[in-house]
Amino acid sequence: MPLCPSRLQPHQPAAPHIALWMLRLLTSAQGLSKFVRKDEFASDELAHALGLGHWVCPDDRAFSPQAVRAELHALRDQAEQQADAAASLPEVLQANVQRLSALVELEAVDAQILAFSVCLHADPLLYEAADLLGPLSSGQVAQSLARVLNLPEPQVRLALGGQGLLAHTGMVTLDQQGSNLLRGKLDLLSPSFADAMVSWECQPAELLHGKLNTAAPARLALADYRHVQPMLDIMRSWLQQALSTRRRGVNLLLYGPPGTGKTELTSTLAQDLDCNLFEVAIEDEDRDPISGGGRLRALRAAQCLLAQSKALLVFDEVEDVFSDSLFRRSVAQSHKGWVNRMLENNAVPTLWLSNDIHCLDPAFIRRFDMVLELPTPPRSQRARMLQAHCGDLLDARQLQRLAEVEQLTPAIIARASTVAAAMAPTLGQAASAQAFEQLVGHTLQAQGHGRLPRPQAQLPALYDPAFVNADADLNALAQGLVAAQAAGGGARLCLYGPPGTGKTAFGRWLAEQLDRPLLVRRASDLLSMFVGEAEKNLARAFRQAEDEGALLLIDEVDSFLQDRRGAQRSWELTQVNEMLTQMEDFAGVFIASTNLMTGLDPAALRRFDLKVCLDYLRPEQAWALLERHCAQLDWGPPDALLRPRLARLRQLTPGDFAAVMRQQRFRPLADAVALVAALEAECVLKEGAKGVMGFV
C-alpha cells in the first residue's frame, strides 16, 4: 500500500507558545468547524504541528471528526497546564517587547497583543490557523484576541482603540478597510517589523526599517547657507535648546523650489548639532510609494520610538499630507484635529519640507515654530557649492560662468558632479568638465530655463570714464559712492541717454570700484506674459542683489516706470508700484538705465538720488579713443587728417567702437583709415543719422 504523501516529508511541531495560541483558535466554535472536516483536516500541516499527524491518512481506522475534536480539546487543556504563552515567548521576541514596553510605557495587555501580532505575521503556522476563522469584524477581532490571549474582552477593545498606545505608536493598528482576516486586521508598522522583532534585539530605529531612513551625511556646512544666515542662526539655536531640554511640539517648516538644498540643510543642521537624522520614507521596501496617511503613521511611530534619542526627524514632500485635490480633501484636512495634536505634542523635533507653501492651510502654518524660505542660492553660494562638489574638475573661468546661472540648484550640481567625477578616470579632466557643463545645461533646459548662458560680458580692456560723455564727473561719483558704502549707505542712480553711450559698461566699472559683484537684469528677463509674474521677478531681482551684496543694474527700466497717468490696464499700475516699492526698500546701490527718459513716472524720478545723462562722444573724446585703439593694434598714431572726419560723426558712441572691434575678428582692418570708415558706416545706419555728416 503506498504511503500517504504527508508522511514522506518531516513535520516540525509548533513552538509551545504558537501551539497554545493555535489550539485556542482552533477550539473555538468557528475555528473547530473550519479545521476539522468530515473526512480530513483543512490543513494537514497544522495537524502535524499540533501532534495530530496520526489522523492524517490513518492506516487502520477511519477519520473520526468526533474523536479528533475530543483529542484537540485534550491537547489544548494539556497546553494550558504546561505553558503560559507570555512566559514562553522566544528570548529575542520577549526582550524586544520588554524594551518597547519600557520605551513607550505599554500596559501588559498592550504587550501581549503586540507579541501575538508579531508572531501572527512572522509564523506561517499561526496565521494559517488564524485564517481558518474566516472574515472577522472589528468586534470579532477583539473577541478572538481575548480568547487567544486569555484576556478580558473590554481591555482588548480598549487596547485596540484609536486612543490606545498601540495605535498611537503605529505598532499595531486595527485596519478598518483592508482584509477581514485576522492577520490583515492586525496591521503592523511595516512588513519588516515582525521579522526584526523575532530575529535580533533591535534598536528603536531598526524597528522602523522601511518607514524611516537614515539621512545621508552632510556635504555642505552652515556657511554655505549665508543667504539665509540670520534666520538659520535662530533655527539652529532653537533646535539646540529643544534637543537639550527634550522640548515637545517643536516643528519647523522649510520651503522653496525643488533642488534649493532643503534636504541638504537638514543634514547640515543635524551634523552641526551632533544628533541623528532620520527621514520619513516616501517609498516602501518594494519601491512603491507610501500614502500620505501611511507616512503620517510612520512619523507618529518614530515620534514614540525615538522620544528618548537625540535625533531630528525630516518629513519631506509635505504636499502628500497637506495638499487638497480636486475630488478629495487632504489627509491633514480629513484628520485636522489629529494632525494639530501631533504638531503640538511631538516628542522629536521635526523638520517639514515643502516645494510649495501655498498647498498648506494657514491654520497649519501658524502651528510651526518657524517658517524659513530657502530660495535659489545667490551667486557666491553657488560658487562655493560648485567648488565643494567639483573640486579641481572646473577651472576658475568655468566655475564663475556656471555660478552666474541663477537657476543652478544644489541638487543639479550634486547629480551632475557625481556623473562627471565617475567619468573623469576614463575621459580625462577636460572632457569631464565639458561633460559636467553639458549635464547641467540639459537639465536646466529640460526644466524650462533655456541653455546655459554665455559668459557674462566683461568690462572692455580700454574702458575709461574719460571716454564717456556724461554730465557728471564719473570718477568723483565713484569716490562718493565708495565713501557712502563704507558708511553703510546705498544709492539709486538713473543713467539715461542714447544706446551705446556706455551705461551698462559704467555699471560694470562702478561695481569694480565698489568691489561688489554686478547683477544685470534686462527688461526682457523680468517681463512675463502672466499677470503678476513681472512683479515677482522684480522682487526676486532686488532680493537676490541684497542677498549677494551686488550692485543691481536694470536695463530698459522704462518698461517698468512709465507714467501711471497714462496707464490703461491694472497690471501697468502694479508693475510701476512694485518697482517704486523695491527701489524705496533697497539698501544697496541700484542703477536704472534707459534710452527713453521722457515718459517716466514723476514719482520714479523723485526717488533717484542722481540722474546722469550719457551722450554721444565729444570730438576730443572720439579722437582720444581712436588713438587708444590704434596703439592697441600697433598701428602707431592716426593721421591728423582723420580728425575732421571723426569729428563729423555727431552720433558716435563707445558702443560703435566696440562693434567695429568685434568685426575685426572676422573682417580685419588694415589701418586707422579703415577703422574710421567702419565707424562712419555704423553711424550712417543709425536712425536720424542722415544729414549729420558734413563739415563742422
XYZ file of C-alpha atoms in Angstrom:
696
model
C 0.000 0.000 0.000
C 1.569 3.385 -0.963
C 2.377 5.779 1.810
C 0.374 8.938 2.335
C 2.229 11.877 0.764
C 2.194 13.791 4.046
C 4.256 11.009 5.637
C 7.004 11.355 3.094
C 8.113 14.727 4.485
C 9.240 15.642 8.022
C 6.995 17.857 10.128
C 8.222 20.162 12.899
C 5.959 20.600 15.900
C 4.859 24.139 16.653
C 6.672 26.119 19.335
C 4.875 25.928 22.694
C 3.535 29.496 22.622
C 2.449 29.109 18.988
C 0.830 25.741 19.696
C -1.143 27.160 22.628
C -2.421 30.102 20.568
C -3.291 27.776 17.659
C -5.170 25.394 19.941
C -7.165 28.254 21.458
C -8.023 29.485 17.980
C -8.950 26.088 16.584
C -11.038 25.006 19.533
C -13.325 27.994 19.155
C -16.647 27.175 17.579
C -15.742 28.838 14.312
C -12.206 27.512 14.212
C -13.174 23.966 15.070
C -15.785 23.712 12.349
C -13.353 25.012 9.722
C -10.327 22.944 10.790
C -11.903 19.541 11.342
C -13.943 18.475 8.328
C -15.976 15.335 7.675
C -13.159 13.258 6.223
C -9.993 15.314 6.687
C -8.277 18.321 8.157
C -8.409 21.677 6.476
C -4.614 21.677 6.777
C -2.524 18.558 7.221
C 0.466 20.728 8.096
C -1.398 22.238 11.040
C -2.486 18.788 12.175
C 1.122 17.543 12.226
C 2.309 20.662 14.023
C -0.263 20.133 16.778
C 0.502 16.445 17.257
C -2.490 15.150 15.274
C -0.427 13.681 12.470
C -1.642 10.169 13.202
C -5.066 11.220 11.954
C -3.633 12.186 8.587
C -4.108 9.239 6.204
C -4.702 6.688 9.037
C -3.870 3.052 8.081
C -6.127 1.109 10.328
C -9.103 3.281 11.071
C -11.434 5.793 9.502
C -11.126 9.518 10.094
C -13.403 10.381 13.034
C -14.274 14.074 13.401
C -15.692 13.473 16.884
C -12.559 11.751 18.086
C -10.331 14.379 16.506
C -12.246 17.202 18.187
C -12.033 15.488 21.530
C -8.279 14.975 21.118
C -7.889 18.607 20.027
C -9.600 19.811 23.233
C -7.435 17.485 25.281
C -4.293 18.899 23.660
C -5.466 22.405 24.444
C -6.117 21.553 28.098
C -2.682 19.949 28.339
C -1.039 23.012 26.807
C -2.888 25.302 29.202
C -1.468 23.363 32.133
C 2.106 23.119 30.800
C 2.858 26.586 29.477
C 1.901 30.212 29.682
C 2.060 31.886 26.288
C 3.530 35.098 27.635
C 6.200 33.355 29.645
C 7.182 31.035 26.824
C 7.928 33.684 24.225
C 11.258 33.269 22.446
C 14.063 35.116 24.182
C 14.640 37.656 21.383
C 10.969 38.499 20.979
C 10.493 38.785 24.735
C 13.483 41.140 25.032
C 12.231 43.365 22.214
C 8.715 43.515 23.621
C 10.078 44.441 27.048
C 12.299 47.142 25.537
C 9.383 48.675 23.647
C 7.129 48.405 26.688
C 9.608 50.371 28.750
C 10.208 52.904 25.945
C 6.585 53.859 25.275
C 5.080 52.635 28.568
C 2.925 49.834 27.178
C 0.495 48.150 29.529
C 0.636 44.372 29.995
C -2.367 43.917 27.707
C -0.703 46.033 25.017
C 2.480 43.965 25.296
C 0.627 40.669 24.887
C -1.302 41.918 21.859
C 1.949 43.218 20.342
C 3.715 39.881 20.834
C 0.805 37.939 19.350
C 0.511 40.281 16.372
C 4.223 39.951 15.640
C 4.029 36.164 15.758
C 0.851 36.192 13.658
C 2.798 37.975 10.880
C 6.044 36.038 11.334
C 4.879 32.446 11.876
C 3.169 30.764 8.885
C 1.520 28.128 11.062
C -0.128 30.696 13.309
C -1.518 32.846 10.543
C -2.747 29.745 8.665
C -4.640 28.745 11.786
C -5.978 32.291 12.187
C -7.167 32.352 8.575
C -9.463 29.441 9.348
C -11.550 31.800 11.443
C -12.601 33.437 8.202
C -13.694 37.079 7.833
C -13.941 38.979 11.102
C -15.476 42.251 12.120
C -13.599 44.588 14.435
C -15.669 43.324 17.329
C -14.937 39.708 16.438
C -11.221 40.527 16.296
C -11.411 41.706 19.906
C -13.332 38.547 20.871
C -10.785 36.297 19.172
C -7.823 38.062 20.785
C -9.448 37.950 24.188
C -9.861 34.188 23.782
C -6.393 33.527 22.377
C -4.567 35.641 24.952
C -6.904 34.805 27.851
C -7.646 38.474 28.469
C -10.831 40.348 29.379
C -12.523 41.454 26.164
C -13.142 45.086 27.337
C -9.413 45.520 27.956
C -8.625 44.174 24.482
C -11.133 46.529 22.868
C -9.612 49.467 24.728
C -6.073 48.468 23.739
C -7.056 48.187 20.060
C -8.916 51.502 20.075
C -7.736 54.576 18.253
C -6.660 56.212 21.510
C -4.653 53.195 22.642
C -0.858 53.190 22.785
C -0.559 50.511 20.100
C -2.412 52.670 17.587
C -0.722 55.853 18.792
C 2.725 54.395 18.229
C 1.635 52.762 14.983
C 2.995 49.371 16.064
C -0.389 47.620 15.860
C -3.378 49.204 14.187
C -6.827 47.764 13.714
C -7.340 48.017 9.937
C -10.918 49.023 9.168
C -10.645 48.911 5.366
C -8.269 46.133 4.298
C -8.528 42.360 4.594
C -11.103 40.956 7.023
C -8.886 38.070 8.042
C -7.231 38.326 11.431
C -3.716 38.837 10.028
C -4.946 41.650 7.803
C -6.966 43.293 10.562
C -3.957 43.496 12.889
C -1.787 45.757 10.766
C 1.840 46.173 11.847
C 4.077 49.170 11.461
C 5.866 47.775 8.423
C 6.387 44.460 6.598
C 9.839 44.119 8.149
C 8.709 44.969 11.672
C 7.706 41.409 12.573
C 10.895 39.884 11.136
C 13.041 42.328 13.086
C 11.175 41.666 16.345
C 11.754 37.909 16.200
C 15.252 37.914 14.681
C 17.533 40.103 16.813
C 17.430 42.507 19.694
C 16.593 45.737 17.863
C 17.222 49.369 18.474
C 14.123 51.563 18.031
C 15.263 52.964 14.667
C 15.820 49.431 13.330
C 12.209 48.563 14.005
C 11.211 51.361 11.666
C 13.109 49.939 8.731
C 11.185 50.614 5.538
C 9.348 53.528 7.159
C 12.327 55.543 8.332
C 15.619 56.107 6.518
C 18.885 57.271 7.988
C 19.744 60.550 6.313
C 22.850 60.837 4.173
C 25.852 62.649 5.673
C 26.042 66.360 5.075
C 28.248 67.556 2.241
C 27.919 71.259 2.993
C 28.408 73.489 6.008
C 26.167 76.126 7.543
C 28.427 78.707 5.927
C 27.054 77.587 2.563
C 23.669 78.973 3.593
C 24.734 82.537 4.297
C 21.870 83.820 2.184
C 19.516 82.756 4.982
C 22.008 83.167 7.822
C 20.027 85.367 10.267
C 17.016 83.065 10.307
C 19.240 79.992 10.205
C 21.045 81.107 13.361
C 17.712 81.415 15.158
C 16.623 77.995 13.896
C 19.845 76.335 14.996
C 19.630 77.836 18.488
C 16.016 76.752 18.848
C 16.782 73.175 17.816
C 19.758 73.057 20.158
C 17.590 74.181 23.051
C 14.829 71.727 22.124
C 17.248 68.786 21.999
C 18.890 69.621 25.309
C 15.596 70.085 27.177
C 13.573 67.434 25.272
C 11.022 70.077 24.459
C 7.825 68.792 22.865
C 5.927 70.248 19.946
C 8.950 71.574 18.025
C 8.199 71.808 14.285
C 9.981 73.839 11.622
C 8.852 74.375 8.035
C 11.360 74.818 5.202
C 10.021 75.694 1.785
C 11.384 76.690 -1.598
C 11.730 75.478 -5.189
C 12.914 71.898 -5.769
C 16.636 71.421 -5.534
C 17.424 74.510 -3.460
C 19.079 72.447 -0.724
C 16.299 71.916 1.803
C 17.165 68.274 2.434
C 20.877 69.019 2.467
C 20.297 71.760 5.028
C 18.612 69.316 7.408
C 21.680 67.048 7.209
C 23.941 70.036 7.800
C 21.944 71.114 10.850
C 21.973 67.598 12.308
C 25.722 67.351 11.779
C 26.297 70.720 13.410
C 24.084 69.757 16.373
C 25.736 66.331 16.663
C 22.493 64.376 16.536
C 20.983 61.608 14.434
C 18.769 62.481 11.495
C 16.030 60.253 10.133
C 13.803 60.815 7.118
C 10.244 59.513 6.900
C 10.319 57.274 3.833
C 8.474 58.181 0.647
C 8.723 54.648 -0.783
C 8.375 51.278 0.909
C 10.826 48.398 0.697
C 9.359 47.368 -2.651
C 9.906 50.901 -4.040
C 6.183 51.525 -4.085
C 5.005 54.963 -2.934
C 3.696 55.264 0.614
C 0.461 57.168 1.021
C 0.289 60.406 2.946
C -1.646 58.677 5.716
C 0.919 55.901 5.875
C 3.750 58.407 6.139
C 1.985 60.264 8.965
C 1.570 56.974 10.764
C 5.279 56.271 10.346
C 6.074 59.734 11.690
C 3.907 59.161 14.724
C 5.611 55.834 15.383
C 9.027 57.445 15.045
C 7.999 60.167 17.487
C 7.214 57.494 20.064
C 10.116 55.122 19.452
C 12.777 57.834 19.222
C 11.461 60.001 22.046
C 14.486 59.232 24.238
C 17.019 59.653 21.442
C 18.976 62.733 20.462
C 17.537 62.935 16.987
C 15.771 65.049 14.409
C 13.080 63.866 12.011
C 12.534 65.044 8.443
C 9.185 64.867 6.677
C 9.809 65.751 3.031
C 7.181 66.470 0.393
C 4.538 67.592 2.840
C 2.246 68.079 -0.137
C 1.381 64.379 0.275
C -0.335 65.273 3.524
C -1.434 68.898 3.273
C -2.426 69.385 -0.369
C -6.096 69.067 -1.331
C -7.062 67.574 -4.677
C -9.987 68.425 -6.887
C -12.005 65.473 -5.691
C -10.992 64.944 -2.090
C -9.655 66.693 0.947
C -6.084 66.220 2.048
C -5.103 63.765 4.758
C -4.349 66.687 7.059
C -7.748 68.305 6.467
C -9.538 64.978 6.942
C -7.753 64.452 10.275
C -7.238 68.086 11.222
C -7.590 67.648 14.950
C -5.268 64.657 14.994
C -2.622 66.454 12.924
C -2.849 69.562 15.109
C -2.370 67.498 18.260
C 0.641 65.799 16.706
C 2.198 69.157 15.833
C 1.627 70.361 19.373
C 2.918 67.292 21.209
C 5.559 65.550 19.069
C 8.488 64.401 21.176
C 11.187 64.611 18.467
C 11.886 67.955 16.734
C 10.643 67.646 13.173
C 11.647 69.490 10.010
C 8.908 69.638 7.399
C 9.928 70.309 3.790
C 7.732 71.701 1.027
C 8.245 72.820 -2.556
C 5.103 74.926 -2.490
C 3.949 76.614 0.682
C 0.655 77.564 -0.958
C -0.577 73.995 -0.508
C -0.660 74.472 3.271
C -3.661 75.829 5.070
C -2.692 78.958 7.071
C -4.203 77.242 10.098
C -1.457 74.619 9.841
C 1.308 77.108 9.051
C 0.721 79.034 12.262
C 1.420 75.885 14.275
C 5.030 75.724 13.093
C 7.544 77.389 15.381
C 9.485 78.783 12.434
C 8.984 79.067 8.704
C 12.062 79.528 6.523
C 12.060 80.130 2.794
C 15.045 78.598 1.049
C 15.407 80.346 -2.294
C 17.886 79.517 -5.001
C 21.326 80.235 -3.500
C 22.997 83.500 -4.543
C 25.968 83.530 -6.881
C 28.596 83.412 -4.149
C 26.926 80.379 -2.588
C 26.594 78.667 -5.940
C 30.314 79.176 -6.492
C 31.119 77.581 -3.122
C 28.839 74.629 -3.854
C 30.425 74.114 -7.256
C 33.830 74.143 -5.616
C 32.727 71.716 -2.894
C 31.231 69.205 -5.328
C 33.564 69.539 -8.290
C 36.908 70.246 -6.639
C 39.560 70.623 -9.329
C 37.246 69.440 -12.101
C 36.370 73.012 -13.121
C 38.809 75.794 -13.711
C 38.160 79.269 -12.353
C 36.612 80.502 -15.598
C 34.179 77.585 -15.836
C 33.279 77.840 -12.160
C 32.480 81.530 -12.357
C 30.495 81.090 -15.555
C 28.314 78.369 -14.046
C 27.918 80.292 -10.803
C 26.234 83.038 -12.815
C 23.301 80.721 -13.599
C 20.540 81.757 -11.207
C 18.578 78.509 -11.611
C 21.554 76.311 -10.675
C 20.444 74.462 -7.550
C 22.439 72.235 -5.178
C 20.568 69.168 -6.449
C 21.598 69.805 -10.063
C 25.193 70.409 -9.008
C 25.321 67.233 -6.897
C 23.946 64.905 -9.564
C 25.981 66.305 -12.430
C 29.210 66.268 -10.402
C 28.660 62.633 -9.401
C 28.360 61.582 -13.042
C 31.271 63.744 -14.217
C 33.568 62.548 -11.416
C 32.840 58.916 -12.281
C 33.751 59.599 -15.909
C 36.952 61.509 -15.145
C 39.321 58.483 -14.998
C 38.181 57.466 -18.496
C 37.607 60.787 -20.226
C 40.195 62.954 -18.523
C 39.649 66.162 -16.629
C 38.984 68.481 -19.564
C 36.389 66.202 -21.182
C 34.755 65.514 -17.808
C 34.459 69.245 -17.114
C 32.813 69.689 -20.501
C 30.506 66.764 -19.728
C 29.576 68.442 -16.435
C 28.567 71.626 -18.268
C 26.523 69.625 -20.754
C 24.753 67.705 -17.993
C 23.902 70.919 -16.168
C 22.817 72.636 -19.364
C 20.491 69.844 -20.497
C 18.928 69.597 -17.030
C 18.236 73.326 -16.942
C 16.841 73.184 -20.456
C 14.529 70.305 -19.518
C 13.280 72.402 -16.591
C 12.360 75.210 -18.960
C 15.254 77.540 -18.152
C 16.881 77.514 -21.572
C 20.505 76.864 -22.391
C 23.480 77.786 -20.278
C 24.193 81.465 -20.771
C 27.300 82.646 -22.463
C 29.982 84.114 -20.219
C 28.891 87.488 -18.903
C 30.344 90.374 -20.855
C 33.453 91.790 -19.236
C 34.491 95.393 -19.000
C 36.469 96.314 -22.135
C 40.213 96.484 -21.593
C 40.271 100.045 -22.954
C 37.417 101.257 -20.754
C 37.985 104.627 -19.154
C 35.306 107.006 -17.770
C 37.157 109.735 -19.653
C 35.683 108.268 -22.838
C 32.125 108.688 -21.520
C 30.368 111.968 -22.287
C 28.448 112.395 -19.042
C 27.007 115.481 -17.414
C 28.609 114.456 -14.133
C 32.165 113.645 -13.052
C 32.050 109.850 -13.052
C 35.286 109.437 -11.113
C 34.075 111.784 -8.405
C 30.729 109.940 -8.377
C 32.507 106.618 -7.833
C 34.579 108.032 -4.975
C 31.441 109.377 -3.344
C 29.704 106.036 -3.589
C 32.727 104.265 -2.103
C 32.569 106.609 0.887
C 28.792 106.190 1.188
C 29.156 102.417 1.068
C 31.757 102.490 3.826
C 29.257 104.401 5.933
C 26.564 101.791 5.239
C 24.587 103.844 2.753
C 23.222 102.988 -0.668
C 22.280 104.926 -3.756
C 19.740 104.966 -6.584
C 21.090 106.216 -9.910
C 19.391 106.720 -13.233
C 21.620 106.603 -16.320
C 19.917 107.801 -19.458
C 20.964 108.536 -22.987
C 21.216 107.031 -26.472
C 22.143 103.388 -26.997
C 25.852 102.589 -26.916
C 26.875 105.541 -24.773
C 28.244 103.248 -22.066
C 25.509 102.960 -19.457
C 25.975 99.231 -18.801
C 29.754 99.483 -19.104
C 29.754 102.232 -16.479
C 27.760 99.922 -14.213
C 30.431 97.242 -14.607
C 33.205 99.745 -13.930
C 31.393 101.128 -10.891
C 30.894 97.615 -9.479
C 34.654 97.112 -9.708
C 35.310 100.391 -7.902
C 32.900 99.371 -5.140
C 34.374 95.850 -5.053
C 30.919 94.371 -5.446
C 29.519 91.768 -7.837
C 27.268 93.093 -10.578
C 23.778 91.741 -11.164
C 22.418 92.803 -14.565
C 18.773 92.291 -15.431
C 17.184 93.417 -18.686
C 13.511 94.175 -19.022
C 13.163 91.064 -21.202
C 14.457 88.978 -18.270
C 11.787 90.324 -15.939
C 8.680 90.831 -18.040
C 6.182 87.986 -18.341
C 3.028 87.199 -20.250
C 1.405 86.137 -16.985
C -0.242 88.761 -14.798
C 1.691 89.309 -11.583
C 4.776 87.390 -12.688
C 6.765 90.509 -13.651
C 6.233 91.916 -10.154
C 7.541 88.687 -8.646
C 10.562 88.771 -10.942
C 11.322 92.364 -9.923
C 11.109 91.490 -6.253
C 13.313 88.460 -6.817
C 15.968 90.564 -8.586
C 16.171 93.094 -5.758
C 16.231 90.351 -3.146
C 18.987 88.487 -4.992
C 21.068 91.651 -5.207
C 20.594 92.237 -1.497
C 21.497 88.627 -0.639
C 24.630 88.759 -2.788
C 25.618 92.272 -1.809
C 25.613 93.073 -5.517
C 25.218 96.259 -7.456
C 21.903 95.860 -9.283
C 21.579 97.256 -12.802
C 18.208 97.039 -14.552
C 18.418 97.948 -18.228
C 15.467 99.310 -20.193
C 13.900 100.339 -16.906
C 11.384 102.483 -18.782
C 9.393 99.247 -19.252
C 8.563 99.391 -15.532
C 8.463 103.133 -14.847
C 6.052 104.511 -17.423
C 3.924 107.408 -16.234
C 0.945 105.861 -14.387
C -1.320 108.689 -15.541
C -1.353 107.094 -18.985
C -1.986 103.541 -17.742
C -4.908 101.696 -19.319
C -4.549 98.294 -17.578
C -4.275 97.354 -13.937
C -1.030 95.459 -14.397
C 0.625 98.601 -15.786
C -0.035 100.251 -12.450
C 1.054 97.295 -10.344
C 4.368 96.974 -12.177
C 5.223 100.626 -11.572
C 4.108 100.388 -7.950
C 6.215 97.279 -7.375
C 9.258 98.913 -8.948
C 8.885 102.016 -6.798
C 8.448 99.907 -3.659
C 11.528 97.846 -4.351
C 13.587 100.952 -5.110
C 12.477 102.532 -1.867
C 13.296 99.472 0.247
C 16.604 98.550 -1.410
C 19.596 99.386 0.770
C 22.327 98.745 -1.822
C 23.448 100.500 -4.986
C 20.847 100.415 -7.748
C 21.348 101.669 -11.305
C 18.453 102.085 -13.705
C 19.381 102.641 -17.334
C 17.117 103.774 -20.140
C 17.254 105.163 -23.642
C 13.888 106.877 -23.140
C 13.907 109.415 -20.354
C 10.695 111.076 -21.439
C 7.504 109.463 -20.203
C 8.904 108.136 -16.912
C 6.677 108.344 -13.866
C 7.337 111.546 -11.858
C 7.382 109.549 -8.626
C 10.176 107.417 -10.018
C 12.235 110.444 -10.994
C 11.952 111.792 -7.435
C 13.259 108.518 -5.998
C 16.549 108.652 -7.890
C 19.357 110.255 -5.907
C 21.098 111.254 -9.101
C 20.182 111.275 -12.764
C 23.150 111.193 -15.120
C 22.946 111.774 -18.863
C 25.367 109.809 -21.047
C 25.508 111.376 -24.507
C 27.338 110.916 -27.792
C 31.099 111.279 -27.723
C 32.569 114.733 -27.918
C 35.087 115.150 -30.783
C 38.083 115.189 -28.442
C 36.832 112.010 -26.706
C 36.335 110.267 -30.049
C 39.861 111.201 -31.159
C 41.405 110.026 -27.844
C 39.543 106.731 -28.109
C 40.768 106.293 -31.703
C 44.332 106.887 -30.575
C 43.911 104.294 -27.835
C 42.652 101.649 -30.307
C 45.443 102.386 -32.800
C 48.013 101.899 -30.043
C 46.399 98.617 -29.028
C 46.584 97.377 -32.654
C 50.208 98.549 -33.045
C 49.290 100.902 -35.898
C 51.004 103.899 -34.472
C 49.364 107.317 -34.081
C 46.494 108.015 -36.510
C 46.974 110.595 -39.238
C 45.781 114.014 -38.120
C 43.870 114.311 -41.375
C 41.371 111.777 -39.951
C 40.420 114.069 -37.090
C 37.904 116.201 -39.049
C 36.253 113.049 -40.463
C 35.844 111.675 -36.953
C 34.517 114.990 -35.654
C 31.725 114.960 -38.210
C 30.259 111.798 -36.611
C 27.903 113.543 -34.214
C 26.215 110.274 -33.098
C 29.359 108.337 -32.389
C 29.398 106.258 -29.189
C 31.836 103.956 -27.364
C 29.475 101.171 -28.425
C 30.290 101.909 -32.085
C 33.995 101.424 -31.374
C 33.166 98.117 -29.629
C 31.065 96.960 -32.606
C 33.839 97.741 -35.094
C 36.433 95.950 -32.959
C 34.225 92.878 -32.878
C 34.218 92.949 -36.679
C 37.993 92.945 -36.569
C 37.856 89.268 -35.591
C 36.481 88.168 -38.982
C 36.985 91.267 -41.162
C 40.425 92.592 -40.296
C 41.036 96.302 -40.590
C 44.283 97.431 -42.192
C 44.776 100.790 -40.544
C 43.204 103.769 -38.838
C 41.644 104.911 -42.099
C 39.724 101.642 -42.368
C 38.681 101.921 -38.714
C 37.261 105.420 -39.232
C 35.453 104.259 -42.370
C 33.866 101.435 -40.376
C 32.774 103.932 -37.711
C 31.218 106.099 -40.396
C 29.267 103.105 -41.685
C 27.967 102.412 -38.181
C 26.723 105.975 -37.801
C 25.024 106.011 -41.213
C 22.871 103.078 -40.131
C 21.526 104.875 -37.085
C 18.053 106.290 -37.164
C 18.159 110.014 -37.891
C 21.797 109.956 -38.876
C 21.065 111.425 -42.334
C 22.315 114.898 -42.685
C 24.659 114.570 -39.731
C 27.705 114.029 -41.824
C 29.283 117.205 -43.108
C 31.782 119.830 -42.130
C 31.714 121.421 -38.728
